[in-house]
PDB file of N, CA and C in Angstrom:
ATOM      1  N   UNK J   1     -13.156  26.605 -75.914  1.00 57.00           N
ATOM      2  CA  UNK J   1     -12.115  27.217 -76.730  1.00 57.00           C
ATOM      3  C   UNK J   1     -11.044  26.204 -77.105  1.00 57.00           C
ATOM      4  N   UNK J   2     -11.281  24.949 -76.824  1.00 58.00           N
ATOM      5  CA  UNK J   2     -10.253  23.957 -77.086  1.00 58.00           C
ATOM      6  C   UNK J   2      -9.931  23.784 -78.559  1.00 58.00           C
ATOM      7  N   UNK J   3     -10.834  24.170 -79.449  1.00 62.00           N
ATOM      8  CA  UNK J   3     -10.570  24.074 -80.885  1.00 62.00           C
ATOM      9  C   UNK J   3     -10.168  25.411 -81.487  1.00 62.00           C
ATOM     10  N   UNK J   4      -9.687  26.315 -80.668  1.00 71.00           N
ATOM     11  CA  UNK J   4      -9.290  27.648 -81.107  1.00 71.00           C
ATOM     12  C   UNK J   4      -8.111  27.552 -82.079  1.00 71.00           C
ATOM     13  N   UNK J   5      -8.250  28.204 -83.220  1.00 77.00           N
ATOM     14  CA  UNK J   5      -7.180  28.168 -84.226  1.00 77.00           C
ATOM     15  C   UNK J   5      -6.466  29.507 -84.363  1.00 77.00           C
ATOM     16  N   UNK J   6      -6.771  30.448 -83.455  1.00 91.00           N
ATOM     17  CA  UNK J   6      -6.102  31.749 -83.504  1.00 91.00           C
ATOM     18  C   UNK J   6      -4.640  31.629 -83.096  1.00 91.00           C
ATOM     19  N   UNK J   7      -3.884  32.630 -83.496  1.00 96.00           N
ATOM     20  CA  UNK J   7      -2.476  32.733 -83.127  1.00 96.00           C
ATOM     21  C   UNK J   7      -2.297  33.950 -82.231  1.00 96.00           C
ATOM     22  N   UNK J   8      -1.279  33.894 -81.386  1.00 97.00           N
ATOM     23  CA  UNK J   8      -0.970  34.979 -80.459  1.00 97.00           C
ATOM     24  C   UNK J   8       0.533  35.199 -80.471  1.00 97.00           C
ATOM     25  N   UNK J   9       0.947  36.415 -80.149  1.00 97.00           N
ATOM     26  CA  UNK J   9       2.368  36.680 -79.976  1.00 97.00           C
ATOM     27  C   UNK J   9       2.657  36.629 -78.484  1.00 97.00           C
ATOM     28  N   UNK J  10       3.576  35.764 -78.123  1.00 97.00           N
ATOM     29  CA  UNK J  10       3.966  35.583 -76.730  1.00 97.00           C
ATOM     30  C   UNK J  10       5.339  36.203 -76.523  1.00 97.00           C
ATOM     31  N   UNK J  11       5.426  37.111 -75.566  1.00 95.00           N
ATOM     32  CA  UNK J  11       6.685  37.766 -75.218  1.00 95.00           C
ATOM     33  C   UNK J  11       7.343  36.960 -74.105  1.00 95.00           C
ATOM     34  N   UNK J  12       8.382  36.210 -74.469  1.00 91.00           N
ATOM     35  CA  UNK J  12       9.056  35.325 -73.520  1.00 91.00           C
ATOM     36  C   UNK J  12       9.684  36.093 -72.359  1.00 91.00           C
ATOM     37  N   UNK J  13      10.291  37.212 -72.649  1.00 92.00           N
ATOM     38  CA  UNK J  13      11.011  37.972 -71.629  1.00 92.00           C
ATOM     39  C   UNK J  13      10.073  38.491 -70.538  1.00 92.00           C
ATOM     40  N   UNK J  14       8.853  38.835 -70.922  1.00 94.00           N
ATOM     41  CA  UNK J  14       7.896  39.398 -69.965  1.00 94.00           C
ATOM     42  C   UNK J  14       6.777  38.439 -69.588  1.00 94.00           C
ATOM     43  N   UNK J  15       6.843  37.208 -70.086  1.00 95.00           N
ATOM     44  CA  UNK J  15       5.804  36.202 -69.843  1.00 95.00           C
ATOM     45  C   UNK J  15       4.425  36.805 -70.061  1.00 95.00           C
ATOM     46  N   UNK J  16       4.223  37.401 -71.242  1.00 96.00           N
ATOM     47  CA  UNK J  16       2.944  38.052 -71.520  1.00 96.00           C
ATOM     48  C   UNK J  16       2.576  37.906 -72.994  1.00 96.00           C
ATOM     49  N   UNK J  17       1.293  38.044 -73.250  1.00 97.00           N
ATOM     50  CA  UNK J  17       0.803  38.068 -74.619  1.00 97.00           C
ATOM     51  C   UNK J  17       0.805  39.509 -75.101  1.00 97.00           C
ATOM     52  N   UNK J  18       1.100  39.709 -76.356  1.00 97.00           N
ATOM     53  CA  UNK J  18       1.144  41.058 -76.920  1.00 97.00           C
ATOM     54  C   UNK J  18      -0.283  41.595 -77.007  1.00 97.00           C
ATOM     55  N   UNK J  19      -0.441  42.866 -76.614  1.00 97.00           N
ATOM     56  CA  UNK J  19      -1.764  43.492 -76.528  1.00 97.00           C
ATOM     57  C   UNK J  19      -1.815  44.793 -77.317  1.00 97.00           C
ATOM     58  N   UNK J  20      -3.042  45.198 -77.616  1.00 96.00           N
ATOM     59  CA  UNK J  20      -3.283  46.517 -78.187  1.00 96.00           C
ATOM     60  C   UNK J  20      -3.055  47.555 -77.085  1.00 96.00           C
ATOM     61  N   UNK J  21      -3.003  48.812 -77.457  1.00 96.00           N
ATOM     62  CA  UNK J  21      -2.784  49.881 -76.476  1.00 96.00           C
ATOM     63  C   UNK J  21      -3.915  49.966 -75.451  1.00 96.00           C
ATOM     64  N   UNK J  22      -5.106  49.452 -75.781  1.00 95.00           N
ATOM     65  CA  UNK J  22      -6.217  49.469 -74.832  1.00 95.00           C
ATOM     66  C   UNK J  22      -6.185  48.292 -73.859  1.00 95.00           C
ATOM     67  N   UNK J  23      -5.174  47.420 -74.007  1.00 95.00           N
ATOM     68  CA  UNK J  23      -5.007  46.297 -73.085  1.00 95.00           C
ATOM     69  C   UNK J  23      -5.587  44.983 -73.568  1.00 95.00           C
ATOM     70  N   UNK J  24      -6.301  44.986 -74.696  1.00 96.00           N
ATOM     71  CA  UNK J  24      -6.845  43.746 -75.234  1.00 96.00           C
ATOM     72  C   UNK J  24      -5.758  42.932 -75.923  1.00 96.00           C
ATOM     73  N   UNK J  25      -5.785  41.638 -75.691  1.00 97.00           N
ATOM     74  CA  UNK J  25      -4.844  40.716 -76.331  1.00 97.00           C
ATOM     75  C   UNK J  25      -5.131  40.691 -77.832  1.00 97.00           C
ATOM     76  N   UNK J  26      -4.080  40.653 -78.630  1.00 97.00           N
ATOM     77  CA  UNK J  26      -4.231  40.618 -80.084  1.00 97.00           C
ATOM     78  C   UNK J  26      -4.416  39.172 -80.533  1.00 97.00           C
ATOM     79  N   UNK J  27      -5.515  38.919 -81.235  1.00 95.00           N
ATOM     80  CA  UNK J  27      -5.806  37.617 -81.818  1.00 95.00           C
ATOM     81  C   UNK J  27      -5.457  37.695 -83.305  1.00 95.00           C
ATOM     82  N   UNK J  28      -4.720  36.725 -83.795  1.00 96.00           N
ATOM     83  CA  UNK J  28      -4.394  36.651 -85.220  1.00 96.00           C
ATOM     84  C   UNK J  28      -5.084  35.419 -85.802  1.00 96.00           C
ATOM     85  N   UNK J  29      -5.857  35.613 -86.850  1.00 92.00           N
ATOM     86  CA  UNK J  29      -6.490  34.493 -87.525  1.00 92.00           C
ATOM     87  C   UNK J  29      -5.583  33.866 -88.564  1.00 92.00           C
ATOM     88  N   UNK J  30      -4.503  34.564 -88.870  1.00 92.00           N
ATOM     89  CA  UNK J  30      -3.590  34.131 -89.925  1.00 92.00           C
ATOM     90  C   UNK J  30      -2.157  34.121 -89.388  1.00 92.00           C
ATOM     91  N   UNK J  31      -1.472  33.008 -89.522  1.00 94.00           N
ATOM     92  CA  UNK J  31      -0.111  32.881 -89.002  1.00 94.00           C
ATOM     93  C   UNK J  31       0.851  33.856 -89.686  1.00 94.00           C
ATOM     94  N   UNK J  32       0.678  34.074 -90.982  1.00 95.00           N
ATOM     95  CA  UNK J  32       1.563  34.998 -91.707  1.00 95.00           C
ATOM     96  C   UNK J  32       1.452  36.414 -91.149  1.00 95.00           C
ATOM     97  N   UNK J  33       0.237  36.832 -90.813  1.00 95.00           N
ATOM     98  CA  UNK J  33       0.041  38.163 -90.235  1.00 95.00           C
ATOM     99  C   UNK J  33       0.756  38.258 -88.879  1.00 95.00           C
ATOM    100  N   UNK J  34       0.661  37.207 -88.090  1.00 96.00           N
ATOM    101  CA  UNK J  34       1.353  37.187 -86.800  1.00 96.00           C
ATOM    102  C   UNK J  34       2.864  37.258 -87.000  1.00 96.00           C
ATOM    103  N   UNK J  35       3.379  36.535 -87.980  1.00 95.00           N
ATOM    104  CA  UNK J  35       4.819  36.557 -88.260  1.00 95.00           C
ATOM    105  C   UNK J  35       5.286  37.957 -88.634  1.00 95.00           C
ATOM    106  N   UNK J  36       4.469  38.696 -89.360  1.00 95.00           N
ATOM    107  CA  UNK J  36       4.829  40.059 -89.766  1.00 95.00           C
ATOM    108  C   UNK J  36       4.922  41.008 -88.576  1.00 95.00           C
ATOM    109  N   UNK J  37       4.169  40.725 -87.520  1.00 95.00           N
ATOM    110  CA  UNK J  37       4.158  41.585 -86.332  1.00 95.00           C
ATOM    111  C   UNK J  37       5.107  41.098 -85.228  1.00 95.00           C
ATOM    112  N   UNK J  38       5.785  40.002 -85.447  1.00 95.00           N
ATOM    113  CA  UNK J  38       6.629  39.375 -84.429  1.00 95.00           C
ATOM    114  C   UNK J  38       7.999  40.066 -84.339  1.00 95.00           C
ATOM    115  N   UNK J  39       8.382  40.452 -83.113  1.00 91.00           N
ATOM    116  CA  UNK J  39       9.656  41.137 -82.887  1.00 91.00           C
ATOM    117  C   UNK J  39      10.390  40.545 -81.692  1.00 91.00           C
ATOM    118  N   UNK J  40      11.684  40.783 -81.622  1.00 89.00           N
ATOM    119  CA  UNK J  40      12.523  40.499 -80.457  1.00 89.00           C
ATOM    120  C   UNK J  40      12.286  39.184 -79.762  1.00 89.00           C
ATOM    121  N   UNK J  41      11.834  39.269 -78.515  1.00 91.00           N
ATOM    122  CA  UNK J  41      11.634  38.080 -77.687  1.00 91.00           C
ATOM    123  C   UNK J  41      10.304  37.385 -77.937  1.00 91.00           C
ATOM    124  N   UNK J  42       9.549  37.834 -78.916  1.00 96.00           N
ATOM    125  CA  UNK J  42       8.233  37.280 -79.164  1.00 96.00           C
ATOM    126  C   UNK J  42       8.294  36.026 -80.029  1.00 96.00           C
ATOM    127  N   UNK J  43       7.324  35.159 -79.794  1.00 96.00           N
ATOM    128  CA  UNK J  43       7.167  33.986 -80.653  1.00 96.00           C
ATOM    129  C   UNK J  43       5.677  33.780 -80.894  1.00 96.00           C
ATOM    130  N   UNK J  44       5.359  33.057 -81.941  1.00 97.00           N
ATOM    131  CA  UNK J  44       3.972  32.805 -82.309  1.00 97.00           C
ATOM    132  C   UNK J  44       3.527  31.517 -81.629  1.00 97.00           C
ATOM    133  N   UNK J  45       2.378  31.600 -80.958  1.00 96.00           N
ATOM    134  CA  UNK J  45       1.828  30.431 -80.270  1.00 96.00           C
ATOM    135  C   UNK J  45       0.343  30.313 -80.580  1.00 96.00           C
ATOM    136  N   UNK J  46      -0.170  29.117 -80.388  1.00 94.00           N
ATOM    137  CA  UNK J  46      -1.605  28.897 -80.479  1.00 94.00           C
ATOM    138  C   UNK J  46      -2.148  28.658 -79.076  1.00 94.00           C
ATOM    139  N   UNK J  47      -3.446  28.754 -78.940  1.00 92.00           N
ATOM    140  CA  UNK J  47      -4.116  28.642 -77.649  1.00 92.00           C
ATOM    141  C   UNK J  47      -3.668  27.396 -76.883  1.00 92.00           C
ATOM    142  N   UNK J  48      -3.642  26.259 -77.560  1.00 91.00           N
ATOM    143  CA  UNK J  48      -3.298  24.991 -76.906  1.00 91.00           C
ATOM    144  C   UNK J  48      -1.880  24.977 -76.331  1.00 91.00           C
ATOM    145  N   UNK J  49      -1.013  25.854 -76.823  1.00 92.00           N
ATOM    146  CA  UNK J  49       0.373  25.896 -76.375  1.00 92.00           C
ATOM    147  C   UNK J  49       0.588  26.807 -75.165  1.00 92.00           C
ATOM    148  N   UNK J  50      -0.452  27.526 -74.761  1.00 94.00           N
ATOM    149  CA  UNK J  50      -0.319  28.484 -73.664  1.00 94.00           C
ATOM    150  C   UNK J  50      -0.538  27.826 -72.309  1.00 94.00           C
ATOM    151  N   UNK J  51      -0.002  28.458 -71.275  1.00 94.00           N
ATOM    152  CA  UNK J  51      -0.269  27.959 -69.931  1.00 94.00           C
ATOM    153  C   UNK J  51      -1.655  28.422 -69.497  1.00 94.00           C
ATOM    154  N   UNK J  52      -2.147  27.878 -68.396  1.00 96.00           N
ATOM    155  CA  UNK J  52      -3.512  28.142 -67.944  1.00 96.00           C
ATOM    156  C   UNK J  52      -3.743  29.619 -67.654  1.00 96.00           C
ATOM    157  N   UNK J  53      -2.748  30.317 -67.150  1.00 96.00           N
ATOM    158  CA  UNK J  53      -2.897  31.743 -66.842  1.00 96.00           C
ATOM    159  C   UNK J  53      -3.257  32.535 -68.094  1.00 96.00           C
ATOM    160  N   UNK J  54      -2.562  32.279 -69.175  1.00 96.00           N
ATOM    161  CA  UNK J  54      -2.815  33.001 -70.421  1.00 96.00           C
ATOM    162  C   UNK J  54      -4.122  32.547 -71.074  1.00 96.00           C
ATOM    163  N   UNK J  55      -4.440  31.262 -70.962  1.00 95.00           N
ATOM    164  CA  UNK J  55      -5.717  30.775 -71.488  1.00 95.00           C
ATOM    165  C   UNK J  55      -6.883  31.465 -70.790  1.00 95.00           C
ATOM    166  N   UNK J  56      -6.779  31.636 -69.487  1.00 96.00           N
ATOM    167  CA  UNK J  56      -7.841  32.306 -68.732  1.00 96.00           C
ATOM    168  C   UNK J  56      -7.987  33.766 -69.144  1.00 96.00           C
ATOM    169  N   UNK J  57      -6.873  34.447 -69.379  1.00 96.00           N
ATOM    170  CA  UNK J  57      -6.925  35.845 -69.822  1.00 96.00           C
ATOM    171  C   UNK J  57      -7.641  35.960 -71.172  1.00 96.00           C
ATOM    172  N   UNK J  58      -7.350  35.040 -72.073  1.00 95.00           N
ATOM    173  CA  UNK J  58      -8.005  35.045 -73.383  1.00 95.00           C
ATOM    174  C   UNK J  58      -9.497  34.771 -73.212  1.00 95.00           C
ATOM    175  N   UNK J  59      -9.848  33.786 -72.398  1.00 93.00           N
ATOM    176  CA  UNK J  59     -11.257  33.460 -72.168  1.00 93.00           C
ATOM    177  C   UNK J  59     -11.993  34.649 -71.558  1.00 93.00           C
ATOM    178  N   UNK J  60     -11.379  35.330 -70.595  1.00 95.00           N
ATOM    179  CA  UNK J  60     -11.986  36.506 -69.984  1.00 95.00           C
ATOM    180  C   UNK J  60     -12.251  37.591 -71.023  1.00 95.00           C
ATOM    181  N   UNK J  61     -11.296  37.794 -71.905  1.00 95.00           N
ATOM    182  CA  UNK J  61     -11.454  38.806 -72.947  1.00 95.00           C
ATOM    183  C   UNK J  61     -12.587  38.439 -73.895  1.00 95.00           C
ATOM    184  N   UNK J  62     -12.655  37.180 -74.289  1.00 92.00           N
ATOM    185  CA  UNK J  62     -13.715  36.735 -75.201  1.00 92.00           C
ATOM    186  C   UNK J  62     -15.083  36.928 -74.547  1.00 92.00           C
ATOM    187  N   UNK J  63     -15.203  36.554 -73.290  1.00 94.00           N
ATOM    188  CA  UNK J  63     -16.472  36.730 -72.565  1.00 94.00           C
ATOM    189  C   UNK J  63     -16.842  38.204 -72.483  1.00 94.00           C
ATOM    190  N   UNK J  64     -15.872  39.043 -72.169  1.00 91.00           N
ATOM    191  CA  UNK J  64     -16.110  40.492 -72.080  1.00 91.00           C
ATOM    192  C   UNK J  64     -16.618  41.026 -73.427  1.00 91.00           C
ATOM    193  N   UNK J  65     -15.989  40.602 -74.512  1.00 90.00           N
ATOM    194  CA  UNK J  65     -16.388  41.077 -75.837  1.00 90.00           C
ATOM    195  C   UNK J  65     -17.772  40.571 -76.228  1.00 90.00           C
ATOM    196  N   UNK J  66     -18.119  39.360 -75.813  1.00 91.00           N
ATOM    197  CA  UNK J  66     -19.445  38.820 -76.122  1.00 91.00           C
ATOM    198  C   UNK J  66     -20.548  39.556 -75.371  1.00 91.00           C
ATOM    199  N   UNK J  67     -20.217  40.058 -74.199  1.00 92.00           N
ATOM    200  CA  UNK J  67     -21.192  40.777 -73.380  1.00 92.00           C
ATOM    201  C   UNK J  67     -21.382  42.225 -73.789  1.00 92.00           C
ATOM    202  N   UNK J  68     -20.536  42.734 -74.659  1.00 81.00           N
ATOM    203  CA  UNK J  68     -20.661  44.134 -75.113  1.00 81.00           C
ATOM    204  C   UNK J  68     -21.510  44.254 -76.341  1.00 81.00           C
TER     205      UNK J  68
END
């Protein structure tokens, strides 16, 4: 996933990535779309900018989705 070009909304106050109501992390393929959904303490980040904890959560989600 080192060449991942997706964008994510990171909530600084809660040290978490923004998720759908079902708990899945929201992946944005387009930065403008992410900017439109960005609120309050959130900022737009790319995979390479995340800490290992968040990278692992994204990888787990991708693996789960591939297995379904």
